[in-house]
Amino acid sequence: MSDETTSGSAPSPSPAQKEVLYHGIPASPGIAIGTVLLMDNGAAIPPEREADQEETISEDQADREVELFHAALKQTRLEIKEMQKQLQNSLEEREAGIFDAHLLIVDDRMLSGEVENAIRKKQLSAASAFRKVIQKYIAAISSVSDRYLQERAGDVKDVATRITKNLHGLEHRTAEKLPGQSIIAARDLTPSDTAMLDRDNTLGFAIETGSRTSHTAILARSLQIPAVVGMQHFCERLHTGDPLIIDGYLGLVIVHPDEETLDLYRRKMERREQLYAELLQESRMRAETLDGYCIQLSANVEDISGVAEVQRCGAEGIGLFRTEYLYLNAATLPDEETQYQVFRKAAADMHGRPVVIRTLDIGGDKLESTISAYREPNPFLGMRAIRLCRDKPELMRTQMRAVLRAGTAGNIRLLFPMVSSVDEIDDLLDMLDEEKKKLMSAQQPFNGAMEVGVMIEIPSAAVIAEELASRVDFFSIGSNDLIQYSLAVDRSNEKVAYLYNPTHPAVLTLIRDTVRAARKNDIPVCICGEIAADPLLTPLLVGLGVSELSMSPASVGPVRRLIRRITMHGAEELAEKALSCRTASESLALTSEYAKKALPELASLL
Ligand code: PEP
Ligand code: MG
C-alpha cells in the first residue's frame, strides 16, 4: 500500500462548521481523509462513553475476553510492583504493606474466577463482567460495620480503577474495535500503541506530542500511516466523528474541510500515487551516481511483516531490524526460539541479502511492561539498550543466541546500539564469544563468523571511532540519537524540535570523522537514522562518504532516483562546502538547492 492510498470514505463537509487549519510537524508522508477518533492513553474515546452499560459478547469471543482480563491483571500487577519498587526507600514498612494488600486483590482467585464465570456464562465483555463482580465486592465490604474493613473498600476501589483502566486500554488497542476509516487524534501515542494500531482501519493520526524522530513517528513511516505530530493543544478542539484531512507531507491538519479543500486533496493524492507508481518501476535499478559510484540502499523494519515492503521497494537489504518491537506489547518476553524463528525467516525471505539485526533498544521513549520498566528522570540518558545488560544480562544473551543461530539461514549481521566506550564493546564481544561456546557445546548450528557492528549514535563513539573500528566489521550511524545527544535536544520533544538540526556543523563533523575512522580500518559505514530518508540530504550524505543508506521502505524510491541524477564528484564538493558552513541553515540550503536542481520533481515528492 502506498502512503497515498489511505483515503477513507470522504466525509461530507458539514455546512454548520467552518474549516480550520492546524500546523504541526510532518511525521509520516501521505494524505488521509476521514473522521476523527479521539484517543486517550491508547484507548478510544467513543462519541459518548456509556460506562455503565452492560456489553455482551458472542460465545466465540469468550476466550479472548478472558485473555484480555488476565492481561489487564498482569499489567496491573506489574504497575503495583513497580510503584512498590520506586517507593521502597521512602516508605515506612506499614505503608509499603498497602501495596502488598493491593497485590492480594489482583491475585484473588475467587475474584478472577467470578469474572471468568460472568464472561463465559453470562456472555459479558471482560470490562462489564469485572465491573459487575467488583461492584458486588465493594458493596459487601462497605456494608460491614468494622472500620478497618470499610477502609479496605478504598483499596479495592483503587485497584479496581487500575484494572479497569488497563482493561479499557487493552480492549481498545485491539484492531477490530476501531471504527473504519478513522483518523486518530490523541495527546500522545506511545510506540507500543502505534505498533498495535489497527492498520486496516487507521487512515492516519495526529498527536499533540512528538517530533519527526520520535519512535512513534518512525513507526508511522514504517507502517506507511500518514501522521502529523507536535500538534499542541489540539485535541481539546476536536470531537470524535469530526471530518478531517491529514497532510503528512506538510504537517497540516484540516478539520471540517470544505468541498474545495476536499477536491484539492483528492487530486493531490492521485498525483502522488502516480509518482510513487513510477518510482516502483525503478525498483530494480541500482542506486548508481552518474559517474559510476554505487550506494547501497537498504530498508529499516520494525517486525517481520515489514520484510514484504522491503522486497517491493527494491532495497538491497535490511539495514536495521529494530528488535524491540518483539518485546513491546508482548504478553511475555519472547524466548530464544521465538526470536530465532523471526530472524531466520527474515534472513530466508531476503535470499542472501544482508539483514542487520540490532539488539534490543528499550528505554528512552520506548518503555516496556514485560521488562520491568525503570522510571528515571532522564530516560534517554539512563537504562537504555545495551545498558540494560548489566542488570539483565540474560536478555542480551538470549538475543545473541537467537541471532547467531538464525545466521545459518542467510546473511545476518549483528548490531549493538548505544555504545559509548571501548569497554562496552569489549564486554559485548566477550559475551558473544561465551554464547558461541555455549551453542557449540550444545551442538547447536550457528554462524561463528557473523559480522558485528556498532551504532555510532553517541558523540563519544564518533570521537573514539578509530578504536571502535578496529574491533568491529561495520558502523551504522544512528543519526536520530547522534543529533539528539550532540545537540542536547530531546528527539521526541516538540517544544525543542526547532533546535534539532541534522545539518548542524557539529553533526556533520561527527559524521565526517566517523567515515574517516572507518575508511582507515577498511570497514563500511551505513546511516540508518531518519536523515537517510530525506532526499534533500542525500547529496550531502553521499558526499560525506557513507557507503550505505537505510531508511523506511517508502523513501527508497525517491532517494534512489536522486542518487541516479547526481555525481559523486559534485556530492563531494558539496560536502566540502557544507563542512565549512557556520550554521545548519547554510548547509541545508546548499544541499537542498543541489538536490532540487538534480531532481526538479522532488518538490512534489516532499
Ligand atoms: C538512530 O538513533 O538513528 C536509530 C536508527 O535508532 P533509533 O531511532 O531506533 O534510536
Ligand atoms: Mg538510536
Coordinates of C-alpha atoms and ligand atoms in Angstrom, one line a residue:
M1 CA 0.0 0.0 0.0
S2 CA 1.5 3.3 -0.9
D3 CA 1.2 6.2 1.5
E4 CA -1.2 7.7 -0.9
T5 CA -3.8 5.1 -0.9
T6 CA -5.0 5.7 2.6
S7 CA -8.1 7.7 1.8
G8 CA -11.3 6.7 3.5
S9 CA -14.8 7.4 2.8
A10 CA -14.6 11.1 2.2
P11 CA -16.6 12.9 4.9
S12 CA -19.2 15.3 3.6
P13 CA -18.5 18.8 4.9
S14 CA -20.9 20.0 7.5
P15 CA -22.3 23.3 6.4
A16 CA -22.6 24.4 10.1
Q17 CA -18.8 24.0 10.7
K18 CA -16.1 26.2 9.4
E19 CA -12.9 24.7 8.0
V20 CA -10.0 25.2 10.4
L21 CA -6.3 24.6 9.5
Y22 CA -3.8 23.5 12.1
H23 CA 0.0 23.3 11.7
G24 CA 2.1 20.6 13.2
I25 CA 5.3 18.7 12.4
P26 CA 5.2 16.4 9.4
A27 CA 6.0 13.0 10.7
S28 CA 4.9 10.5 8.1
P29 CA 4.2 11.3 4.5
G30 CA 0.8 10.8 2.9
I31 CA -2.7 12.2 2.9
A32 CA -5.6 10.8 4.8
I33 CA -9.2 11.9 4.5
G34 CA -11.5 10.5 7.2
T35 CA -13.1 11.2 10.5
V36 CA -11.6 11.8 13.9
L37 CA -11.3 9.2 16.6
L38 CA -10.2 10.7 19.8
M39 CA -8.0 8.5 21.9
D40 CA -6.6 8.7 25.4
N41 CA -3.7 6.6 26.6
G42 CA -4.0 4.3 23.6
A43 CA -7.7 3.8 24.2
A44 CA -10.5 5.1 22.0
I45 CA -12.9 7.6 23.4
P46 CA -16.2 6.9 21.7
P47 CA -18.6 9.8 21.0
E48 CA -20.4 9.1 24.2
R49 CA -18.9 6.7 26.6
E50 CA -21.6 4.6 28.2
A51 CA -19.5 3.4 31.0
D52 CA -22.2 1.6 32.9
Q53 CA -23.9 -0.1 30.1
E54 CA -23.5 -3.9 30.0
E55 CA -21.7 -5.1 27.0
T56 CA -22.5 -8.6 25.8
I57 CA -20.3 -10.8 23.6
S58 CA -20.9 -13.8 21.5
E59 CA -19.8 -17.2 22.7
D60 CA -16.8 -17.5 20.5
Q61 CA -15.4 -14.2 21.9
A62 CA -15.3 -15.5 25.4
D63 CA -11.7 -16.9 25.3
R64 CA -10.4 -13.7 24.1
E65 CA -12.2 -11.6 26.7
V66 CA -10.8 -14.0 29.4
E67 CA -7.4 -13.4 28.0
L68 CA -7.9 -9.7 28.0
F69 CA -8.9 -9.8 31.6
H70 CA -5.8 -11.7 32.6
A71 CA -3.6 -9.4 30.6
A72 CA -5.1 -6.5 32.5
L73 CA -4.4 -8.2 35.8
K74 CA -0.9 -8.8 34.7
Q75 CA -0.4 -5.2 33.7
T76 CA -1.8 -4.1 37.0
R77 CA 0.4 -6.4 39.0
L78 CA 3.5 -5.0 37.1
E79 CA 2.4 -1.5 37.8
I80 CA 1.9 -2.1 41.5
K81 CA 5.2 -3.9 41.9
E82 CA 7.0 -1.1 40.0
M83 CA 5.4 1.6 42.3
Q84 CA 6.4 -0.5 45.3
K85 CA 10.0 -0.7 44.0
Q86 CA 10.1 3.0 43.3
L87 CA 8.9 3.9 46.7
Q88 CA 10.6 1.2 48.8
N89 CA 13.2 3.6 50.2
S90 CA 10.9 6.4 51.1
L91 CA 8.0 4.4 52.6
E92 CA 7.5 3.1 56.1
E93 CA 7.1 -0.7 56.3
R94 CA 3.4 -0.3 57.1
E95 CA 2.8 1.9 54.1
A96 CA 4.7 -0.4 51.8
G97 CA 2.3 -3.1 53.0
I98 CA -0.6 -1.3 51.3
F99 CA 0.8 -2.4 48.0
D100 CA 1.0 -6.0 49.3
A101 CA -2.7 -5.7 50.0
H102 CA -3.3 -4.4 46.5
L103 CA -1.4 -7.3 45.1
L104 CA -3.5 -9.7 47.1
I105 CA -6.6 -8.2 45.5
V106 CA -5.1 -8.6 42.0
D107 CA -4.2 -12.2 42.7
D108 CA -7.5 -13.1 44.4
R109 CA -8.6 -16.4 42.7
M110 CA -12.2 -16.1 43.8
L111 CA -12.5 -12.7 42.2
S112 CA -10.9 -13.8 38.9
G113 CA -13.0 -17.0 39.0
E114 CA -16.2 -15.0 39.3
V115 CA -15.2 -12.7 36.5
E116 CA -14.4 -15.6 34.2
N117 CA -17.7 -17.1 35.1
A118 CA -19.6 -13.9 34.2
I119 CA -17.7 -13.7 30.8
R120 CA -18.4 -17.3 29.9
K121 CA -21.8 -17.9 31.4
K122 CA -23.5 -14.5 31.2
Q123 CA -21.6 -13.6 28.0
L124 CA -20.4 -10.3 29.3
S125 CA -17.4 -8.5 28.0
A126 CA -14.3 -8.5 30.3
A127 CA -14.9 -4.9 31.3
S128 CA -18.6 -5.4 32.1
A129 CA -18.0 -8.7 33.9
F130 CA -15.3 -7.2 36.0
R131 CA -17.4 -4.1 36.8
K132 CA -20.3 -6.3 37.9
V133 CA -18.2 -8.5 40.2
I134 CA -16.1 -5.8 41.7
Q135 CA -19.2 -3.6 42.5
K136 CA -20.6 -6.5 44.4
Y137 CA -17.3 -6.9 46.4
I138 CA -17.1 -3.2 47.2
A139 CA -20.8 -3.0 48.3
A140 CA -20.2 -6.0 50.6
I141 CA -17.1 -4.6 52.2
S142 CA -18.6 -1.1 52.6
S143 CA -21.7 -2.5 54.4
V144 CA -19.9 -4.1 57.3
S145 CA -19.6 -2.0 60.5
D146 CA -15.9 -2.8 61.1
R147 CA -13.9 0.4 60.3
Y148 CA -10.8 -1.4 59.2
L149 CA -12.7 -3.4 56.7
Q150 CA -14.6 -0.3 55.5
E151 CA -11.2 1.3 54.8
R152 CA -10.2 -1.7 52.7
A153 CA -13.1 -0.8 50.3
G154 CA -10.9 2.1 49.4
D155 CA -8.1 -0.2 48.4
V156 CA -10.4 -2.4 46.4
K157 CA -11.7 0.7 44.6
D158 CA -8.2 1.9 43.9
V159 CA -7.1 -1.5 42.4
A160 CA -10.4 -1.8 40.5
T161 CA -9.8 1.6 38.8
R162 CA -6.4 0.5 37.8
I163 CA -7.6 -2.8 36.4
T164 CA -10.5 -1.1 34.6
K165 CA -8.1 1.4 33.1
N166 CA -5.8 -1.4 31.9
L167 CA -8.8 -3.4 30.6
H168 CA -10.1 -0.4 28.7
G169 CA -6.7 0.4 27.3
L170 CA -6.0 -3.2 26.2
E171 CA -9.5 -3.6 24.9
H172 CA -9.4 -0.5 22.7
R173 CA -5.9 -1.3 21.5
T174 CA -7.3 -4.3 19.7
A175 CA -7.7 -3.9 16.0
E176 CA -11.3 -4.9 15.4
K177 CA -12.6 -2.3 17.9
L178 CA -11.7 0.7 15.8
P179 CA -14.4 2.1 13.7
G180 CA -13.5 2.0 10.0
Q181 CA -11.8 4.9 8.2
S182 CA -10.6 6.5 11.4
I183 CA -8.0 9.3 11.8
I184 CA -6.7 9.1 15.3
A185 CA -6.2 12.2 17.4
A186 CA -4.6 11.9 20.7
R187 CA -2.4 13.7 23.2
D188 CA 0.2 11.0 22.8
L189 CA 0.6 7.6 21.2
T190 CA 3.4 5.6 22.6
P191 CA 5.5 3.5 20.2
S192 CA 3.7 0.4 21.5
D193 CA 0.3 2.0 21.0
T194 CA 1.3 2.8 17.4
A195 CA 2.7 -0.7 16.8
M196 CA -0.7 -2.1 17.8
L197 CA -2.8 0.2 15.6
D198 CA -5.4 -1.4 13.5
R199 CA -3.8 -0.8 10.2
D200 CA -6.9 -1.6 8.2
N201 CA -9.0 1.0 9.8
T202 CA -6.5 3.7 10.7
L203 CA -6.0 6.1 8.0
G204 CA -3.7 8.4 9.8
F205 CA -3.0 10.1 13.1
A206 CA -2.3 13.5 14.6
I207 CA -0.9 13.8 18.1
E208 CA 0.0 16.7 20.4
T209 CA 3.4 15.4 21.4
G210 CA 6.5 14.1 19.5
S211 CA 8.8 15.2 16.7
R212 CA 10.0 13.7 13.4
T213 CA 12.5 11.4 15.0
S214 CA 10.4 10.2 18.0
H215 CA 9.9 6.4 17.7
T216 CA 6.2 6.9 17.2
A217 CA 6.9 9.0 14.0
I218 CA 9.4 6.5 12.8
L219 CA 6.9 3.7 13.3
A220 CA 4.2 5.6 11.4
R221 CA 6.5 5.9 8.4
S222 CA 7.4 2.3 8.6
L223 CA 3.7 1.4 8.7
Q224 CA 3.0 3.9 6.0
I225 CA 0.4 5.7 8.0
P226 CA 0.3 9.5 7.3
A227 CA 0.9 11.3 10.5
V228 CA 1.4 14.8 11.9
V229 CA 2.9 15.3 15.4
G230 CA 3.6 18.2 17.8
M231 CA 0.0 19.5 17.5
Q232 CA 0.0 21.3 20.8
H233 CA -3.5 21.7 22.5
F234 CA -5.2 20.2 19.5
C235 CA -7.4 17.5 21.0
E236 CA -9.4 19.8 23.2
R237 CA -10.8 21.4 20.0
L238 CA -11.9 18.1 18.4
H239 CA -14.7 15.6 18.8
T240 CA -14.9 12.0 17.8
G241 CA -16.6 12.0 14.4
D242 CA -15.4 15.3 13.1
P243 CA -14.4 15.2 9.4
L244 CA -10.7 16.0 8.8
I245 CA -7.7 15.7 6.4
I246 CA -4.2 14.9 7.4
D247 CA -1.4 16.1 5.2
G248 CA 1.6 14.2 6.4
Y249 CA 3.9 15.9 3.8
L250 CA 3.4 19.4 5.1
G251 CA 2.4 18.7 8.6
L252 CA -1.1 20.1 8.2
V253 CA -4.4 19.0 9.7
I254 CA -7.7 20.4 8.3
V255 CA -10.8 20.0 10.4
H256 CA -14.2 20.3 8.8
P257 CA -12.7 20.7 5.3
D258 CA -14.9 22.4 2.8
E259 CA -15.7 20.9 -0.6
E260 CA -13.0 22.8 -2.4
T261 CA -10.3 21.6 0.0
L262 CA -11.5 18.1 -0.3
D263 CA -11.3 18.3 -4.0
L264 CA -7.8 19.7 -3.9
Y265 CA -6.6 16.9 -1.6
R266 CA -8.2 14.2 -3.7
R267 CA -6.3 15.5 -6.7
K268 CA -3.1 15.7 -4.7
M269 CA -3.5 12.1 -3.7
E270 CA -4.0 11.0 -7.2
R271 CA -0.9 12.8 -8.5
R272 CA 1.4 11.4 -5.8
E273 CA 0.1 8.0 -6.3
Q274 CA 1.1 8.2 -9.9
L275 CA 4.6 9.4 -9.0
Y276 CA 5.1 6.6 -6.5
A277 CA 3.9 4.0 -9.0
E278 CA 6.5 5.4 -11.4
L279 CA 9.2 5.1 -8.7
L280 CA 8.2 1.5 -8.2
Q281 CA 9.0 0.8 -11.8
E282 CA 12.6 1.8 -11.0
S283 CA 12.9 -0.6 -8.1
R284 CA 15.2 -3.0 -9.9
M285 CA 17.7 -0.2 -10.8
R286 CA 20.8 0.3 -8.9
A287 CA 21.4 3.5 -6.9
E288 CA 24.4 4.5 -9.0
T289 CA 25.6 8.0 -9.5
L290 CA 26.1 9.4 -13.0
D291 CA 29.9 8.9 -12.6
G292 CA 29.5 5.3 -11.6
Y293 CA 29.6 5.0 -7.8
C294 CA 27.0 2.7 -6.2
I295 CA 25.4 3.4 -2.8
Q296 CA 23.8 0.5 -1.1
L297 CA 20.2 1.3 -0.3
S298 CA 18.6 -0.7 2.5
A299 CA 15.4 -0.5 4.5
N300 CA 14.6 -0.4 8.1
V301 CA 12.0 -2.7 9.6
E302 CA 10.3 -3.0 12.9
D303 CA 9.0 -6.5 12.6
I304 CA 8.8 -9.4 10.2
S305 CA 5.7 -8.1 8.5
G306 CA 7.9 -5.2 7.1
V307 CA 10.0 -7.5 5.0
A308 CA 7.5 -7.8 2.2
E309 CA 7.6 -4.0 1.8
V310 CA 11.4 -4.1 1.7
Q311 CA 11.3 -6.5 -1.2
R312 CA 8.7 -4.4 -3.0
C313 CA 10.7 -1.2 -2.9
G314 CA 13.8 -2.9 -4.2
A315 CA 16.0 -2.3 -1.2
E316 CA 19.2 -4.3 -1.3
G317 CA 19.0 -5.5 2.3
I318 CA 17.6 -4.8 5.7
G319 CA 19.9 -2.1 7.2
L320 CA 18.2 -2.0 10.6
F321 CA 15.9 -4.5 12.2
R322 CA 14.7 -2.9 15.4
T323 CA 14.1 -5.9 17.6
E324 CA 12.5 -4.1 20.5
Y325 CA 9.1 -4.4 18.8
L326 CA 9.2 -8.1 19.5
Y327 CA 9.0 -7.1 23.2
L328 CA 6.7 -4.1 23.1
N329 CA 3.1 -5.2 23.7
A330 CA 4.1 -8.9 24.1
A331 CA 2.4 -10.5 27.0
T332 CA 5.6 -12.4 27.8
L333 CA 9.2 -11.9 27.0
P334 CA 10.0 -13.5 23.6
D335 CA 12.2 -16.5 24.2
E336 CA 15.2 -17.6 22.2
E337 CA 13.2 -19.9 19.9
T338 CA 10.6 -17.3 19.1
Q339 CA 13.3 -14.7 18.2
Y340 CA 15.3 -17.3 16.3
Q341 CA 12.2 -18.1 14.1
V342 CA 11.6 -14.4 13.4
F343 CA 15.3 -13.7 12.4
R344 CA 15.6 -16.9 10.5
K345 CA 12.5 -16.1 8.4
A346 CA 13.8 -12.5 7.8
A347 CA 17.1 -13.9 6.5
A348 CA 15.4 -16.6 4.4
D349 CA 13.0 -14.1 2.9
M350 CA 15.8 -11.8 2.0
H351 CA 17.5 -14.6 0.0
G352 CA 21.1 -13.9 1.0
R353 CA 20.9 -10.2 1.0
P354 CA 22.1 -8.6 4.3
V355 CA 19.9 -8.4 7.3
V356 CA 21.3 -6.3 10.1
I357 CA 19.7 -7.3 13.4
R358 CA 20.0 -4.7 16.1
T359 CA 19.9 -5.9 19.7
L360 CA 17.2 -4.7 22.0
D361 CA 17.0 -0.9 22.3
I362 CA 14.3 -0.5 25.0
G363 CA 14.4 2.7 27.1
G364 CA 14.2 6.3 26.1
D365 CA 10.8 6.8 24.5
K366 CA 10.2 3.0 24.2
L367 CA 9.2 1.7 27.6
E368 CA 8.2 -1.8 28.1
S369 CA 6.0 -3.5 30.5
T370 CA 7.3 -7.1 30.2
I371 CA 10.8 -5.8 31.1
S372 CA 10.1 -4.1 34.4
A373 CA 10.5 -0.6 33.3
Y374 CA 12.9 1.8 35.0
R375 CA 11.2 5.1 35.8
E376 CA 14.1 7.5 35.5
P377 CA 14.3 11.3 35.5
N378 CA 16.2 11.2 32.2
P379 CA 15.2 8.1 30.3
F380 CA 17.2 8.9 27.2
L381 CA 20.4 9.2 29.4
G382 CA 19.6 6.2 31.5
M383 CA 19.0 2.5 31.3
R384 CA 18.6 2.2 27.6
A385 CA 19.6 -0.5 25.1
I386 CA 22.9 -2.3 25.9
R387 CA 23.0 -0.6 29.3
L388 CA 20.1 -3.0 30.4
C389 CA 22.6 -5.9 30.1
R390 CA 24.3 -5.1 33.3
D391 CA 21.1 -5.6 35.2
K392 CA 19.5 -8.2 32.9
P393 CA 22.3 -10.0 31.0
E394 CA 20.0 -12.9 30.1
L395 CA 18.0 -10.5 27.8
M396 CA 21.1 -9.9 25.7
R397 CA 22.4 -13.4 25.9
T398 CA 19.1 -14.8 24.7
Q399 CA 19.1 -12.5 21.7
M400 CA 22.7 -13.2 20.9
R401 CA 22.0 -16.9 20.7
A402 CA 18.9 -16.4 18.6
V403 CA 20.7 -14.2 16.1
L404 CA 23.8 -16.5 15.9
R405 CA 21.6 -19.5 15.2
A406 CA 19.5 -17.6 12.7
G407 CA 22.7 -16.7 11.0
T408 CA 22.8 -20.1 9.3
A409 CA 19.7 -19.2 7.3
G410 CA 21.2 -16.2 5.4
N411 CA 23.3 -13.1 5.6
I412 CA 22.6 -11.9 9.1
R413 CA 24.8 -9.3 10.9
L414 CA 24.6 -8.2 14.5
L415 CA 24.5 -4.6 15.5
F416 CA 24.9 -3.1 19.0
P417 CA 23.2 0.2 19.8
M418 CA 24.1 2.9 22.3
V419 CA 27.8 2.0 22.5
S420 CA 29.7 4.9 24.2
S421 CA 33.0 3.3 25.1
V422 CA 35.6 0.7 24.2
D423 CA 34.9 -1.2 27.4
E424 CA 31.3 -1.7 26.4
I425 CA 32.0 -3.2 23.1
D426 CA 34.8 -5.4 24.5
D427 CA 32.3 -6.7 27.1
L428 CA 29.7 -7.3 24.5
L429 CA 32.2 -9.2 22.2
D430 CA 33.3 -11.3 25.2
M431 CA 29.6 -12.1 25.9
L432 CA 29.1 -13.0 22.3
D433 CA 32.1 -15.4 22.4
E434 CA 30.7 -17.0 25.6
E435 CA 27.3 -17.6 23.9
K436 CA 29.1 -19.1 20.8
K437 CA 30.8 -21.5 23.1
K438 CA 27.5 -22.5 24.8
L439 CA 26.0 -23.1 21.4
M440 CA 29.0 -25.2 20.4
S441 CA 28.8 -27.4 23.4
A442 CA 25.1 -27.8 22.9
Q443 CA 25.9 -28.8 19.4
Q444 CA 23.5 -26.2 18.0
P445 CA 24.4 -24.9 14.5
F446 CA 25.2 -21.2 14.3
N447 CA 27.2 -18.7 12.3
G448 CA 30.5 -18.4 14.1
A449 CA 31.8 -15.8 11.6
M450 CA 28.9 -13.4 11.9
E451 CA 29.8 -9.8 11.2
V452 CA 29.4 -7.5 14.1
G453 CA 28.8 -3.7 14.0
V454 CA 28.3 -0.8 16.4
M455 CA 25.9 2.1 16.1
I456 CA 27.6 5.4 16.1
E457 CA 24.9 7.4 17.9
I458 CA 26.5 8.8 20.9
P459 CA 29.0 11.6 20.3
S460 CA 31.7 9.8 22.3
A461 CA 31.5 6.9 20.0
A462 CA 32.1 9.1 17.0
V463 CA 35.1 10.7 18.7
I464 CA 36.7 7.3 19.5
A465 CA 35.5 5.8 16.2
E466 CA 39.0 4.7 15.3
E467 CA 39.3 2.5 18.4
L468 CA 35.9 1.1 17.8
A469 CA 36.5 0.5 14.1
S470 CA 39.5 -1.8 14.9
R471 CA 37.1 -4.1 16.9
V472 CA 34.1 -4.4 14.6
D473 CA 33.2 -5.2 11.0
F474 CA 30.9 -2.2 10.2
F475 CA 29.5 1.0 11.5
S476 CA 25.9 2.2 11.4
I477 CA 25.4 5.9 12.2
G478 CA 22.2 6.3 14.2
S479 CA 21.7 9.9 13.3
N480 CA 18.4 10.2 15.3
D481 CA 20.3 9.8 18.5
L482 CA 23.6 11.3 17.3
I483 CA 21.8 14.6 16.7
Q484 CA 19.8 14.3 19.9
Y485 CA 22.9 13.7 22.1
S486 CA 25.3 16.0 20.3
L487 CA 22.9 19.0 20.3
A488 CA 21.3 18.1 23.7
V489 CA 17.8 18.2 22.1
D490 CA 15.3 15.6 23.2
R491 CA 14.3 14.0 19.9
S492 CA 10.7 13.5 20.9
N493 CA 10.0 16.9 22.5
E494 CA 8.1 19.1 20.1
K495 CA 9.0 22.2 22.1
V496 CA 12.7 22.0 21.1
A497 CA 12.2 20.5 17.7
Y498 CA 13.4 23.7 16.1
L499 CA 16.8 23.0 17.6
Y500 CA 17.0 19.5 16.1
N501 CA 19.2 20.3 13.1
P502 CA 20.7 17.4 11.1
T503 CA 23.0 19.7 9.2
H504 CA 24.4 21.4 12.3
P505 CA 28.2 21.8 11.7
A506 CA 28.9 19.6 14.8
V507 CA 26.8 16.8 13.4
L508 CA 28.4 17.0 10.0
T509 CA 31.9 16.9 11.6
L510 CA 31.0 13.8 13.7
I511 CA 29.8 12.0 10.6
R512 CA 32.9 13.0 8.6
D513 CA 35.1 11.8 11.5
T514 CA 33.3 8.5 11.7
V515 CA 33.7 7.9 8.0
R516 CA 37.4 8.7 8.2
A517 CA 37.9 6.3 11.0
A518 CA 36.0 3.6 9.2
R519 CA 38.0 4.1 6.0
K520 CA 41.3 3.8 7.9
N521 CA 40.1 0.5 9.1
D522 CA 38.5 -0.5 5.9
I523 CA 35.0 -1.0 7.2
P524 CA 31.8 0.2 5.6
V525 CA 29.6 3.0 7.1
C526 CA 25.8 3.0 6.9
I527 CA 23.4 5.7 8.0
C528 CA 20.2 4.2 9.4
G529 CA 18.7 7.2 11.1
E530 CA 15.9 9.3 9.6
I531 CA 18.3 11.7 7.7
A532 CA 19.0 8.8 5.3
A533 CA 15.4 9.0 4.1
D534 CA 15.4 12.7 3.3
P535 CA 16.3 13.2 -0.4
L536 CA 17.3 16.8 0.3
L537 CA 20.1 15.5 2.4
T538 CA 21.1 12.6 0.1
P539 CA 23.8 14.6 -1.9
L540 CA 25.4 15.7 1.3
L541 CA 25.5 12.3 2.9
V542 CA 26.8 10.7 -0.3
G543 CA 29.4 13.4 -0.5
L544 CA 30.5 12.7 3.1
G545 CA 31.4 9.2 2.1
V546 CA 28.9 6.9 3.6
S547 CA 28.5 3.6 1.6
E548 CA 25.0 2.7 2.6
L549 CA 21.8 4.4 3.5
S550 CA 19.0 2.6 5.3
M551 CA 15.5 4.1 5.6
S552 CA 11.8 3.3 5.7
P553 CA 10.8 1.4 2.5
A554 CA 8.7 4.2 1.2
S555 CA 11.7 6.5 0.9
V556 CA 13.9 4.1 -1.0
G557 CA 12.3 5.1 -4.4
P558 CA 12.9 8.9 -4.1
V559 CA 16.4 8.5 -2.7
R560 CA 17.3 6.0 -5.4
R561 CA 16.1 8.3 -8.2
L562 CA 18.0 11.2 -6.7
I563 CA 21.3 9.3 -6.5
R564 CA 20.9 8.3 -10.1
R565 CA 20.9 12.0 -11.0
I566 CA 23.9 13.3 -9.1
T567 CA 27.7 12.7 -9.4
M568 CA 30.0 11.6 -6.7
H569 CA 32.3 14.3 -7.7
G570 CA 29.7 17.0 -7.2
A571 CA 28.5 15.5 -4.0
E572 CA 32.0 15.5 -2.5
E573 CA 32.4 19.2 -3.5
L574 CA 29.1 20.0 -1.9
A575 CA 30.1 18.1 1.3
E576 CA 33.3 20.0 1.4
K577 CA 31.5 23.3 1.2
A578 CA 28.9 22.2 3.8
L579 CA 31.6 21.3 6.3
S580 CA 32.9 24.9 6.2
C581 CA 29.4 26.4 6.8
R582 CA 28.9 28.1 10.1
T583 CA 25.3 27.3 10.5
A584 CA 22.9 24.4 10.0
S585 CA 20.7 26.5 7.7
E586 CA 23.5 27.4 5.4
S587 CA 24.5 23.8 4.8
L588 CA 20.8 22.8 4.5
A589 CA 20.3 25.4 1.8
L590 CA 23.3 24.1 -0.1
T591 CA 22.2 20.5 -0.2
S592 CA 18.5 21.3 -0.8
E593 CA 19.4 23.5 -3.8
Y594 CA 21.7 20.8 -5.2
A595 CA 19.1 18.1 -4.7
K596 CA 16.2 20.2 -6.3
K597 CA 18.4 21.1 -9.2
A598 CA 19.3 17.4 -9.8
L599 CA 15.7 16.3 -9.4
P600 CA 13.2 19.0 -10.2
E601 CA 10.2 16.8 -9.4
L602 CA 11.5 16.4 -5.9
A603 CA 9.3 19.3 -4.8
S604 CA 6.2 17.2 -5.4
L605 CA 7.6 14.2 -3.6
L606 CA 8.2 16.1 -0.4
Ligands
PEP1 C1 19.0 6.3 15.4 O1 19.2 6.6 16.6 O2 19.3 7.0 14.4 C2 18.5 4.9 15.1 C3 18.4 4.5 13.9 O3 18.0 4.2 16.1 P1 16.6 4.6 16.9 O4 15.9 5.6 16.1 O5 15.8 3.3 17.0 O6 17.1 5.1 18.2
MG2 MG 19.2 5.2 18.2

